[in-house]
């Protein structure tokens, strides 16, 4: 049987030394790098090149940590209620719902932007590209990712917050301009206000940072794992899962119960 | 049916404003807090009280992110190989193995320390307590968590790194002293070198930070989620899962194949 | 590096033939065995020795498939709501809550029975053993697994159903007698009615079938996977997850919303 | 806040009675139905209409249980190795890889067939429809699901086995004819042998049984859960995960280790 190479460049450990992405864990990481720098190192396989890059990365990560009571945090709480000894399983259950409905638009927006602008160092006519993209999506009757929000209206307040950091750090570039132009063009063609939402803003910034669209969801998953631990801590202290399950069970099956 | 209260204090969102643990996401978090500060906020439900507390927290988190090729990162890679469209599932699969064998000793060490020192502000005779604990574990033929390491010998290099930060930040307190005393006492009673390992060091520091033992595993799970995203990124670029699975399938079932 | 053997006896596949536990998939399984027989084959690594054994196994499996709206089926529904493209993840999320609270008592009851009766072919004084077990659990202030039920009172109707099949098939043996004696003895010592519940009945039957206690939870997990697919099918047709999440989010965070 | 109905028709439980899909669990299911009948009930929300329908369903289920050493069963084994106390998590981890690569083609084939034949009681010109479908897929440079196999050559032996049962039970109908015609047409257009594989055969049969394409993956997930329990049982008795992980870790990081 032919064998191919099996190789990982991430880490190496000897009895007295651990090296991660080329840095000595005990000498260069612990006590020297914070969690944001470490997350950057793990995802980009290098240190941030300057404070601006790290600040932009941190702004994306912090926005993804906590989204309140969601299907995802409820799945975590219901799982914890049945398996409190397996905190890892409760976090995992909450992550599993981060699919096409809630974070898929992040991948989709980044994919759309990265397909349109292959090399962001080259000049691009964002208005023309936006017009073409909006036309194509509408022709395919497909939802344009990254614009509009059913609840955060008229604008998603996280977009100016994130784009504000992007402007200060130099990451408000062609991708953010294109995303903004797509929102404006969609409004022009449909007559409805469709400003860039947090997903579109994150996709633009992540694209400008050089992250392939396929891995954008990974950032959301990593950050949300932190958030879900917070929900478990609250569920430990002030549980809601058992009360909810009893209520729902009662309501959902009431029509099947025999008449008294 | 009697109804109890269903209540979460973590977050609230209005169309134009999102509040997390009392802080305005767009005004006080994005661009103002880094990922480590946000993780601290989510886990402690408050900001760090000073730079020392944040630095100690960051040191614990960074040490947990990446442990190389492990059963956990392999589960992530094998899952990604079958479901590359569901990055959340690949991360979740890797988290699921963070159970009794690999991170359970963290909970166990923290539980042991927190049971022994209920109020760390009171004086404690660590040598006497250590002698009692080691005696009890040995009488029950139970492994003492947090000491010794099969690979990192004679000492786990992460322990002095983490305890170094703890000394600088004021978190080398009664729990760390007790953990160290337990290692020394175990060596005295068994004649084998059993210094504090990274798990024992983290348990001591987390206990000194006031984290209940039940949630220590949560820190490991959150940090490892970041690490597993790094493994997915590498698996995207330089896959090993398919090669490995074919090799293993071949080797494992060779004895069942009909003779040629 | 020293290498140990890597070997699996479960299956082997050639281009034109697949063999599972010694049976030819295409010649001896498909069209010849039903799902219950196949599950038996996979779990016991052999065919059932007679119809009675298969009937007993089927009775255990069918009782485990569906438990209505539970924290587990809710975790599945909430996950499906966010990731409808990943049905496997929704099933997995529901399985993750099958831990110490809901199915742990099955393992615990089987473990208790198997520790008490190592060789069921030898005579055993069930009343004496039951007295000792109940005394030990009460001395340790530990809950005795497999007896009593908060909802199915005065008796769990599944116990006579399952023990009825056990009597007909020859699997009502020493383990079932001991389990029943434990319930009677607990009632004697506490004055409360504590009849054998479904968990105790399944543990007794599984022990009589020769299943190690560590794998009893596996039967529950496998059967419930089937049940959770049913919940996904209903959630596709008549969704409840989104309505529930919106209600819960509203109720849980109402106290944080600014006064109007 | 407006409230919609929350309702489940699957099950209802009173203290002395449990009803599942209209059947009394203790009177009509336990001891009366086998695991295949119960799985049918849970998935179709009715009993099989005759033995032929049940036999066809069983044939689909048994074929999905066990696929040997796969990325999925390896994820289960690696997870078990880290969390042997959480069998549910090990099964869940294995299920998570049942995504687009391994079972996605089942959904895709069923979707393709169900889009082409909306009403299987109406006559259909399968050759003409097959020609159109193959042409469209080739024009889009998309892989046609359900035909060809990289390992099971020249034919997938499971296809004649499953179609044999379908012929005997009356489920070899328009969908199976179309699937077969698609394989033949693809061979005509490409010159390569592309017979119907097991996935295509299952998709045809499931479509003929009236299962919506979206839930076909659910059958695979439910059946595989049974299979993965078998892998855990073997891993308990004859573990391979630790040996594998040590080997892989060694090989993958060897190039990072300092030269001796």
PDB file of C-alpha atoms in Angstrom, chain B residues 34-218:
ATOM      1  CA  UNK B  34      -9.518  42.100  23.725  1.00  0.00           C
ATOM      2  CA  UNK B  35     -10.472  38.414  23.464  1.00  0.00           C
ATOM      3  CA  UNK B  36      -8.895  37.589  26.831  1.00  0.00           C
ATOM      4  CA  UNK B  37     -10.817  40.375  28.568  1.00  0.00           C
ATOM      5  CA  UNK B  38     -14.019  39.244  26.888  1.00  0.00           C
ATOM      6  CA  UNK B  39     -13.464  35.640  27.929  1.00  0.00           C
ATOM      7  CA  UNK B  40     -12.841  36.847  31.473  1.00  0.00           C
ATOM      8  CA  UNK B  41     -16.053  38.907  31.391  1.00  0.00           C
ATOM      9  CA  UNK B  42     -18.061  35.946  30.141  1.00  0.00           C
ATOM     10  CA  UNK B  43     -16.691  33.530  32.727  1.00  0.00           C
ATOM     11  CA  UNK B  44     -16.548  35.773  35.813  1.00  0.00           C
ATOM     12  CA  UNK B  45     -19.521  38.016  34.876  1.00  0.00           C
ATOM     13  CA  UNK B  46     -17.366  41.047  35.652  1.00  0.00           C
ATOM     14  CA  UNK B  47     -14.286  42.817  34.331  1.00  0.00           C
ATOM     15  CA  UNK B  48     -10.896  41.790  35.746  1.00  0.00           C
ATOM     16  CA  UNK B  49     -10.175  43.857  38.839  1.00  0.00           C
ATOM     17  CA  UNK B  50      -6.635  44.690  37.716  1.00  0.00           C
ATOM     18  CA  UNK B  51      -3.960  43.800  35.160  1.00  0.00           C
ATOM     19  CA  UNK B  52      -2.559  41.095  37.419  1.00  0.00           C
ATOM     20  CA  UNK B  53      -5.834  39.189  37.489  1.00  0.00           C
ATOM     21  CA  UNK B  54      -6.185  39.439  33.720  1.00  0.00           C
ATOM     22  CA  UNK B  55      -2.577  38.362  33.178  1.00  0.00           C
ATOM     23  CA  UNK B  56      -3.063  35.316  35.395  1.00  0.00           C
ATOM     24  CA  UNK B  57      -6.253  34.389  33.512  1.00  0.00           C
ATOM     25  CA  UNK B  58      -4.552  34.798  30.145  1.00  0.00           C
ATOM     26  CA  UNK B  59      -1.673  32.568  31.251  1.00  0.00           C
ATOM     27  CA  UNK B  60      -4.108  29.768  32.095  1.00  0.00           C
ATOM     28  CA  UNK B  61      -5.996  30.165  28.821  1.00  0.00           C
ATOM     29  CA  UNK B  62      -2.980  30.221  26.496  1.00  0.00           C
ATOM     30  CA  UNK B  63      -1.573  27.045  28.031  1.00  0.00           C
ATOM     31  CA  UNK B  64      -4.798  25.182  27.192  1.00  0.00           C
ATOM     32  CA  UNK B  65      -5.143  26.120  23.503  1.00  0.00           C
ATOM     33  CA  UNK B  66      -2.863  23.696  21.712  1.00  0.00           C
ATOM     34  CA  UNK B  67      -1.644  20.237  22.641  1.00  0.00           C
ATOM     35  CA  UNK B  68      -0.519  18.972  19.221  1.00  0.00           C
ATOM     36  CA  UNK B  69      -1.719  15.739  17.654  1.00  0.00           C
ATOM     37  CA  UNK B  70      -3.968  14.213  20.310  1.00  0.00           C
ATOM     38  CA  UNK B  71      -7.015  11.924  20.228  1.00  0.00           C
ATOM     39  CA  UNK B  72      -9.021  15.153  20.379  1.00  0.00           C
ATOM     40  CA  UNK B  73      -7.410  16.868  17.401  1.00  0.00           C
ATOM     41  CA  UNK B  74      -7.561  13.585  15.460  1.00  0.00           C
ATOM     42  CA  UNK B  75     -11.314  13.320  16.109  1.00  0.00           C
ATOM     43  CA  UNK B  76     -11.635  16.840  14.719  1.00  0.00           C
ATOM     44  CA  UNK B  77      -9.589  15.988  11.626  1.00  0.00           C
ATOM     45  CA  UNK B  78     -11.491  12.748  10.925  1.00  0.00           C
ATOM     46  CA  UNK B  79     -14.804  14.562  11.306  1.00  0.00           C
ATOM     47  CA  UNK B  80     -13.716  17.383   9.030  1.00  0.00           C
ATOM     48  CA  UNK B  81     -12.714  14.781   6.438  1.00  0.00           C
ATOM     49  CA  UNK B  82     -16.343  13.555   6.257  1.00  0.00           C
ATOM     50  CA  UNK B  83     -18.148  16.851   6.803  1.00  0.00           C
ATOM     51  CA  UNK B  84     -15.969  19.741   5.614  1.00  0.00           C
ATOM     52  CA  UNK B  85     -19.094  21.878   5.219  1.00  0.00           C
ATOM     53  CA  UNK B  86     -19.762  21.659   8.976  1.00  0.00           C
ATOM     54  CA  UNK B  87     -16.708  23.161  10.683  1.00  0.00           C
ATOM     55  CA  UNK B  88     -18.762  23.481  13.872  1.00  0.00           C
ATOM     56  CA  UNK B  89     -19.201  19.699  13.955  1.00  0.00           C
ATOM     57  CA  UNK B  90     -15.476  19.080  13.529  1.00  0.00           C
ATOM     58  CA  UNK B  91     -14.667  21.372  16.456  1.00  0.00           C
ATOM     59  CA  UNK B  92     -17.431  19.768  18.533  1.00  0.00           C
ATOM     60  CA  UNK B  93     -16.119  16.260  17.811  1.00  0.00           C
ATOM     61  CA  UNK B  94     -12.688  17.234  19.082  1.00  0.00           C
ATOM     62  CA  UNK B  95     -14.116  18.747  22.251  1.00  0.00           C
ATOM     63  CA  UNK B  96     -16.081  15.597  23.048  1.00  0.00           C
ATOM     64  CA  UNK B  97     -12.969  13.668  24.014  1.00  0.00           C
ATOM     65  CA  UNK B  98     -12.013  16.208  26.692  1.00  0.00           C
ATOM     66  CA  UNK B  99     -13.300  13.889  29.382  1.00  0.00           C
ATOM     67  CA  UNK B 100     -12.005  12.045  32.400  1.00  0.00           C
ATOM     68  CA  UNK B 101      -8.747  10.870  30.829  1.00  0.00           C
ATOM     69  CA  UNK B 102      -7.297  14.127  29.559  1.00  0.00           C
ATOM     70  CA  UNK B 103      -8.920  17.005  31.397  1.00  0.00           C
ATOM     71  CA  UNK B 104     -10.683  15.214  34.227  1.00  0.00           C
ATOM     72  CA  UNK B 105      -7.564  15.527  36.372  1.00  0.00           C
ATOM     73  CA  UNK B 106      -7.960  19.312  36.199  1.00  0.00           C
ATOM     74  CA  UNK B 107     -11.417  19.142  37.814  1.00  0.00           C
ATOM     75  CA  UNK B 108     -10.219  16.475  40.207  1.00  0.00           C
ATOM     76  CA  UNK B 109      -7.203  18.473  41.344  1.00  0.00           C
ATOM     77  CA  UNK B 110      -9.292  21.627  41.786  1.00  0.00           C
ATOM     78  CA  UNK B 111     -11.930  19.663  43.686  1.00  0.00           C
ATOM     79  CA  UNK B 112      -9.298  18.171  45.974  1.00  0.00           C
ATOM     80  CA  UNK B 113      -7.778  21.602  46.664  1.00  0.00           C
ATOM     81  CA  UNK B 114     -11.125  23.350  47.172  1.00  0.00           C
ATOM     82  CA  UNK B 115     -12.352  20.641  49.520  1.00  0.00           C
ATOM     83  CA  UNK B 116      -9.190  21.010  51.597  1.00  0.00           C
ATOM     84  CA  UNK B 117      -9.126  24.820  51.681  1.00  0.00           C
ATOM     85  CA  UNK B 118     -12.625  26.222  51.887  1.00  0.00           C
ATOM     86  CA  UNK B 119     -11.535  29.745  52.749  1.00  0.00           C
ATOM     87  CA  UNK B 120      -8.102  30.620  51.335  1.00  0.00           C
ATOM     88  CA  UNK B 121      -7.948  33.783  53.451  1.00  0.00           C
ATOM     89  CA  UNK B 122      -7.575  31.682  56.602  1.00  0.00           C
ATOM     90  CA  UNK B 123      -4.173  30.255  57.577  1.00  0.00           C
ATOM     91  CA  UNK B 124      -3.650  26.638  56.649  1.00  0.00           C
ATOM     92  CA  UNK B 125      -0.954  24.127  57.638  1.00  0.00           C
ATOM     93  CA  UNK B 126      -0.260  22.922  54.115  1.00  0.00           C
ATOM     94  CA  UNK B 127       2.218  20.219  55.156  1.00  0.00           C
ATOM     95  CA  UNK B 128      -0.298  18.644  57.534  1.00  0.00           C
ATOM     96  CA  UNK B 129      -3.157  18.883  55.048  1.00  0.00           C
ATOM     97  CA  UNK B 130      -0.955  17.429  52.302  1.00  0.00           C
ATOM     98  CA  UNK B 131       0.025  14.525  54.542  1.00  0.00           C
ATOM     99  CA  UNK B 132      -3.619  13.768  55.239  1.00  0.00           C
ATOM    100  CA  UNK B 133      -4.691  14.027  51.574  1.00  0.00           C
ATOM    101  CA  UNK B 134      -1.859  11.829  50.302  1.00  0.00           C
ATOM    102  CA  UNK B 135      -2.593   9.290  53.014  1.00  0.00           C
ATOM    103  CA  UNK B 136      -6.282   9.179  52.134  1.00  0.00           C
ATOM    104  CA  UNK B 137      -5.696   8.805  48.403  1.00  0.00           C
ATOM    105  CA  UNK B 138      -3.160   6.046  48.981  1.00  0.00           C
ATOM    106  CA  UNK B 139      -5.495   4.254  51.387  1.00  0.00           C
ATOM    107  CA  UNK B 140      -8.210   4.349  48.712  1.00  0.00           C
ATOM    108  CA  UNK B 141      -5.600   3.296  46.087  1.00  0.00           C
ATOM    109  CA  UNK B 142      -6.673   6.350  44.101  1.00  0.00           C
ATOM    110  CA  UNK B 143      -4.386   8.346  41.835  1.00  0.00           C
ATOM    111  CA  UNK B 144      -3.597  11.769  43.271  1.00  0.00           C
ATOM    112  CA  UNK B 145      -4.489  14.324  40.586  1.00  0.00           C
ATOM    113  CA  UNK B 146      -2.127  17.118  39.598  1.00  0.00           C
ATOM    114  CA  UNK B 147       1.234  15.464  40.230  1.00  0.00           C
ATOM    115  CA  UNK B 148       3.636  13.469  38.090  1.00  0.00           C
ATOM    116  CA  UNK B 149       3.651  13.164  34.294  1.00  0.00           C
ATOM    117  CA  UNK B 150       4.437  10.152  32.104  1.00  0.00           C
ATOM    118  CA  UNK B 151       6.232  12.232  29.462  1.00  0.00           C
ATOM    119  CA  UNK B 152       7.269  15.583  30.937  1.00  0.00           C
ATOM    120  CA  UNK B 153       9.991  14.277  33.246  1.00  0.00           C
ATOM    121  CA  UNK B 154      11.617  15.010  35.636  1.00  0.00           C
ATOM    122  CA  UNK B 155       9.407  18.110  35.787  1.00  0.00           C
ATOM    123  CA  UNK B 156       6.569  19.445  33.685  1.00  0.00           C
ATOM    124  CA  UNK B 157       8.075  22.647  32.253  1.00  0.00           C
ATOM    125  CA  UNK B 158       4.672  24.332  32.238  1.00  0.00           C
ATOM    126  CA  UNK B 159       4.446  24.275  36.012  1.00  0.00           C
ATOM    127  CA  UNK B 160       7.313  26.678  36.731  1.00  0.00           C
ATOM    128  CA  UNK B 161       6.096  28.851  33.832  1.00  0.00           C
ATOM    129  CA  UNK B 162       2.579  29.107  35.242  1.00  0.00           C
ATOM    130  CA  UNK B 163       3.653  29.366  38.867  1.00  0.00           C
ATOM    131  CA  UNK B 164       6.139  32.045  37.800  1.00  0.00           C
ATOM    132  CA  UNK B 165       3.272  34.178  36.507  1.00  0.00           C
ATOM    133  CA  UNK B 166       1.297  33.322  39.654  1.00  0.00           C
ATOM    134  CA  UNK B 167       4.127  34.626  41.854  1.00  0.00           C
ATOM    135  CA  UNK B 168       4.382  37.838  39.813  1.00  0.00           C
ATOM    136  CA  UNK B 169       0.645  38.476  39.931  1.00  0.00           C
ATOM    137  CA  UNK B 170      -0.097  37.428  43.516  1.00  0.00           C
ATOM    138  CA  UNK B 171      -1.920  34.181  42.708  1.00  0.00           C
ATOM    139  CA  UNK B 172       0.723  31.888  44.185  1.00  0.00           C
ATOM    140  CA  UNK B 173      -1.248  31.451  47.402  1.00  0.00           C
ATOM    141  CA  UNK B 174      -2.480  28.693  49.704  1.00  0.00           C
ATOM    142  CA  UNK B 175      -3.768  26.504  46.867  1.00  0.00           C
ATOM    143  CA  UNK B 176      -0.430  26.525  45.032  1.00  0.00           C
ATOM    144  CA  UNK B 177       1.388  25.903  48.294  1.00  0.00           C
ATOM    145  CA  UNK B 178      -0.863  22.993  49.108  1.00  0.00           C
ATOM    146  CA  UNK B 179      -0.501  21.530  45.610  1.00  0.00           C
ATOM    147  CA  UNK B 180       3.276  21.769  45.899  1.00  0.00           C
ATOM    148  CA  UNK B 181       3.171  20.214  49.367  1.00  0.00           C
ATOM    149  CA  UNK B 182       1.052  17.346  48.034  1.00  0.00           C
ATOM    150  CA  UNK B 183       3.677  16.635  45.371  1.00  0.00           C
ATOM    151  CA  UNK B 184       6.456  16.672  47.980  1.00  0.00           C
ATOM    152  CA  UNK B 185       4.502  14.497  50.419  1.00  0.00           C
ATOM    153  CA  UNK B 186       3.648  11.987  47.693  1.00  0.00           C
ATOM    154  CA  UNK B 187       7.340  11.769  46.819  1.00  0.00           C
ATOM    155  CA  UNK B 188       8.186  11.241  50.514  1.00  0.00           C
ATOM    156  CA  UNK B 189       5.625   8.450  50.868  1.00  0.00           C
ATOM    157  CA  UNK B 190       6.280   6.689  47.552  1.00  0.00           C
ATOM    158  CA  UNK B 191       9.948   7.400  46.911  1.00  0.00           C
ATOM    159  CA  UNK B 192       9.093   8.489  43.370  1.00  0.00           C
ATOM    160  CA  UNK B 193       9.500  12.007  41.994  1.00  0.00           C
ATOM    161  CA  UNK B 194       5.973  13.400  41.681  1.00  0.00           C
ATOM    162  CA  UNK B 195       6.270  17.131  41.068  1.00  0.00           C
ATOM    163  CA  UNK B 196       3.214  19.284  40.340  1.00  0.00           C
ATOM    164  CA  UNK B 197       2.183  18.925  36.693  1.00  0.00           C
ATOM    165  CA  UNK B 198       0.451  21.514  34.507  1.00  0.00           C
ATOM    166  CA  UNK B 199      -2.946  20.260  35.594  1.00  0.00           C
ATOM    167  CA  UNK B 200      -2.121  20.675  39.255  1.00  0.00           C
ATOM    168  CA  UNK B 201      -0.654  24.116  38.611  1.00  0.00           C
ATOM    169  CA  UNK B 202      -3.748  25.246  36.700  1.00  0.00           C
ATOM    170  CA  UNK B 203      -6.057  23.818  39.342  1.00  0.00           C
ATOM    171  CA  UNK B 204      -4.187  25.742  42.043  1.00  0.00           C
ATOM    172  CA  UNK B 205      -4.270  29.009  40.122  1.00  0.00           C
ATOM    173  CA  UNK B 206      -7.916  28.636  39.097  1.00  0.00           C
ATOM    174  CA  UNK B 207      -8.857  27.898  42.711  1.00  0.00           C
ATOM    175  CA  UNK B 208      -6.973  31.004  43.851  1.00  0.00           C
ATOM    176  CA  UNK B 209      -8.931  33.010  41.242  1.00  0.00           C
ATOM    177  CA  UNK B 210     -12.150  31.775  42.830  1.00  0.00           C
ATOM    178  CA  UNK B 211     -13.325  29.422  40.067  1.00  0.00           C
ATOM    179  CA  UNK B 212     -15.488  26.546  41.348  1.00  0.00           C
ATOM    180  CA  UNK B 213     -13.898  23.187  40.487  1.00  0.00           C
ATOM    181  CA  UNK B 214     -16.938  22.167  38.414  1.00  0.00           C
ATOM    182  CA  UNK B 215     -16.197  24.791  35.782  1.00  0.00           C
ATOM    183  CA  UNK B 216     -12.435  24.341  35.433  1.00  0.00           C
ATOM    184  CA  UNK B 217     -13.009  21.906  32.597  1.00  0.00           C
ATOM    185  CA  UNK B 218     -14.971  24.674  30.865  1.00  0.00           C
TER     186      UNK B 218
END
